[in-house]
Amino acid sequence: MTRTHHPIPTFQLRLALHRDVILGPGKVALLEAIDESGSISSAGRALGMSYKKAWQLIETMNGHFLEALVETHAGGNERGGARLSATGRQVIAHFRALERRLALEDAEDARALLDLLAPGAAETSACDNGA
């Protein structure tokens, strides 16, 4: 039985350890932006975040994986920069693959879960942080 009493919500994949979100859509987008721009500040600007915030997210990710996901080099006379490590690229690939597997149109369990929602649940849960 499929109901249509609610708008189609999205599932967001997050990898959490205790209370720390190690990896989620925003952090993966930051990794992708760094890969594209070669710069933490440019990547942060493209995503509407400060350099400090981008750097904090990178430090969190780098601290939780066996190998740093983002490698940086100082500027000096040349501009500094950042690039993804091989592990960083693997993390993006695995995360995006998991997202595709969880896509609503392909996930029978996701549709079944949505069918259990009460009418109007999507509208009244805006303040729920998923805890």
Tab-separated table of C-alpha atoms in Angstrom:
chain	number	residue	atom	x	y	z
A	1	MET	CA	0.000	0.000	0.000
A	2	THR	CA	1.458	3.341	-1.061
A	3	ARG	CA	0.133	6.557	0.409
A	4	THR	CA	0.580	9.996	-1.069
A	5	HIS	CA	-0.442	12.111	1.919
A	6	HIS	CA	2.991	13.638	2.426
A	7	PRO	CA	5.530	15.445	0.255
A	8	ILE	CA	8.546	13.428	-0.777
A	9	PRO	CA	11.181	14.003	1.934
A	10	THR	CA	14.843	13.315	1.469
A	11	PHE	CA	17.127	11.010	3.367
A	12	GLN	CA	20.505	12.431	4.298
A	13	LEU	CA	23.363	10.074	4.912
A	14	ARG	CA	25.616	10.889	7.878
A	15	LEU	CA	28.471	8.979	9.435
A	16	ALA	CA	28.530	9.711	13.156
A	17	LEU	CA	30.769	8.537	15.957
A	18	HIS	CA	29.376	9.302	19.394
A	19	ARG	CA	28.151	12.898	19.022
A	20	ASP	CA	30.506	13.897	16.201
A	21	VAL	CA	29.219	13.903	12.652
A	22	ILE	CA	32.335	12.737	10.857
A	23	LEU	CA	30.887	12.884	7.384
A	24	GLY	CA	27.686	14.190	5.865
A	25	PRO	CA	26.420	15.911	2.729
A	26	GLY	CA	27.933	19.288	3.632
A	27	LYS	CA	31.375	17.899	4.377
A	28	VAL	CA	31.374	15.856	1.181
A	29	ALA	CA	30.340	18.967	-0.768
A	30	LEU	CA	33.292	20.781	0.830
A	31	LEU	CA	35.667	17.999	-0.218
A	32	GLU	CA	34.315	18.178	-3.768
A	33	ALA	CA	34.680	21.974	-3.843
A	34	ILE	CA	38.287	21.710	-2.617
A	35	ASP	CA	38.992	19.120	-5.293
A	36	GLU	CA	37.562	21.457	-7.921
A	37	SER	CA	39.147	24.714	-6.727
A	38	GLY	CA	42.383	23.583	-5.077
A	39	SER	CA	41.689	26.052	-2.279
A	40	ILE	CA	40.012	25.839	1.114
A	41	SER	CA	38.988	29.503	1.061
A	42	SER	CA	37.539	29.265	-2.466
A	43	ALA	CA	35.688	26.084	-1.572
A	44	GLY	CA	34.288	27.688	1.579
A	45	ARG	CA	33.162	30.787	-0.314
A	46	ALA	CA	31.464	28.642	-2.957
A	47	LEU	CA	29.493	26.938	-0.179
A	48	GLY	CA	28.752	30.124	1.776
A	49	MET	CA	31.031	29.395	4.721
A	50	SER	CA	34.031	31.141	6.196
A	51	TYR	CA	37.579	29.891	5.802
A	52	LYS	CA	37.627	29.187	9.549
A	53	LYS	CA	34.493	27.024	9.373
A	54	ALA	CA	35.787	25.163	6.309
A	55	TRP	CA	39.105	24.535	8.067
A	56	GLN	CA	37.330	23.256	11.207
A	57	LEU	CA	35.316	20.786	9.134
A	58	ILE	CA	38.479	19.591	7.387
A	59	GLU	CA	40.261	19.117	10.712
A	60	THR	CA	37.324	17.061	12.004
A	61	MET	CA	37.375	14.831	8.941
A	62	ASN	CA	41.168	14.515	8.850
A	63	GLY	CA	41.226	13.564	12.527
A	64	HIS	CA	38.812	10.668	12.109
A	65	PHE	CA	40.243	8.867	9.091
A	66	LEU	CA	43.412	6.779	8.869
A	67	GLU	CA	44.857	9.249	6.381
A	68	ALA	CA	44.164	12.963	5.945
A	69	LEU	CA	41.455	13.591	3.364
A	70	VAL	CA	42.762	17.065	2.537
A	71	GLU	CA	46.445	17.886	2.180
A	72	THR	CA	47.545	21.514	2.369
A	73	HIS	CA	50.706	23.354	1.474
A	74	ALA	CA	51.788	26.805	2.618
A	75	GLY	CA	51.965	29.708	0.221
A	76	GLY	CA	55.155	31.709	0.656
A	77	ASN	CA	55.950	33.417	-2.651
A	78	GLU	CA	53.528	31.081	-4.371
A	79	ARG	CA	49.924	30.784	-3.367
A	80	GLY	CA	49.116	28.062	-0.901
A	81	GLY	CA	46.660	25.400	-1.771
A	82	ALA	CA	44.859	22.247	-0.861
A	83	ARG	CA	44.210	18.987	-2.591
A	84	LEU	CA	42.422	15.785	-1.805
A	85	SER	CA	44.403	12.708	-0.921
A	86	ALA	CA	43.602	9.386	-2.550
A	87	THR	CA	41.659	8.556	0.611
A	88	GLY	CA	39.694	11.791	0.256
A	89	ARG	CA	38.636	10.803	-3.242
A	90	GLN	CA	37.699	7.302	-2.034
A	91	VAL	CA	35.586	8.777	0.762
A	92	ILE	CA	33.649	10.906	-1.743
A	93	ALA	CA	33.131	7.952	-4.081
A	94	HIS	CA	31.887	5.642	-1.312
A	95	PHE	CA	29.644	8.318	0.215
A	96	ARG	CA	28.029	9.159	-3.145
A	97	ALA	CA	27.565	5.450	-3.905
A	98	LEU	CA	25.778	4.972	-0.573
A	99	GLU	CA	23.596	8.008	-1.293
A	100	ARG	CA	22.576	6.531	-4.634
A	101	ARG	CA	21.675	3.249	-2.934
A	102	LEU	CA	19.480	5.134	-0.462
A	103	ALA	CA	17.690	7.154	-3.141
A	104	LEU	CA	13.951	7.083	-2.548
A	105	GLU	CA	13.058	5.903	-6.010
A	106	ASP	CA	15.298	2.856	-5.575
A	107	ALA	CA	14.746	2.058	-1.920
A	108	GLU	CA	11.815	-0.184	-1.059
A	109	ASP	CA	12.489	0.223	2.670
A	110	ALA	CA	12.519	4.009	2.328
A	111	ARG	CA	9.119	3.972	0.635
A	112	ALA	CA	7.787	1.592	3.293
A	113	LEU	CA	9.064	3.889	6.053
A	114	LEU	CA	7.429	6.919	4.437
A	115	ASP	CA	4.149	5.046	4.164
A	116	LEU	CA	4.147	4.744	7.968
A	117	LEU	CA	4.267	8.522	8.471
A	118	ALA	CA	1.111	10.163	9.764
A	119	PRO	CA	-0.618	12.651	7.476
A	120	GLY	CA	0.998	16.055	7.995
A	121	ALA	CA	4.064	14.614	9.753
A	122	ALA	CA	6.453	16.213	7.278
A	123	GLU	CA	4.983	19.664	7.944
A	124	THR	CA	5.091	19.370	11.754
A	125	SER	CA	8.589	17.948	12.111
A	126	ALA	CA	10.568	20.988	10.943
A	127	CYS	CA	12.050	21.507	14.413
A	128	ASP	CA	13.087	17.858	14.819
A	129	ASN	CA	16.859	17.496	14.583
A	130	GLY	CA	16.720	13.758	13.994
A	131	ALA	CA	17.921	12.856	17.477
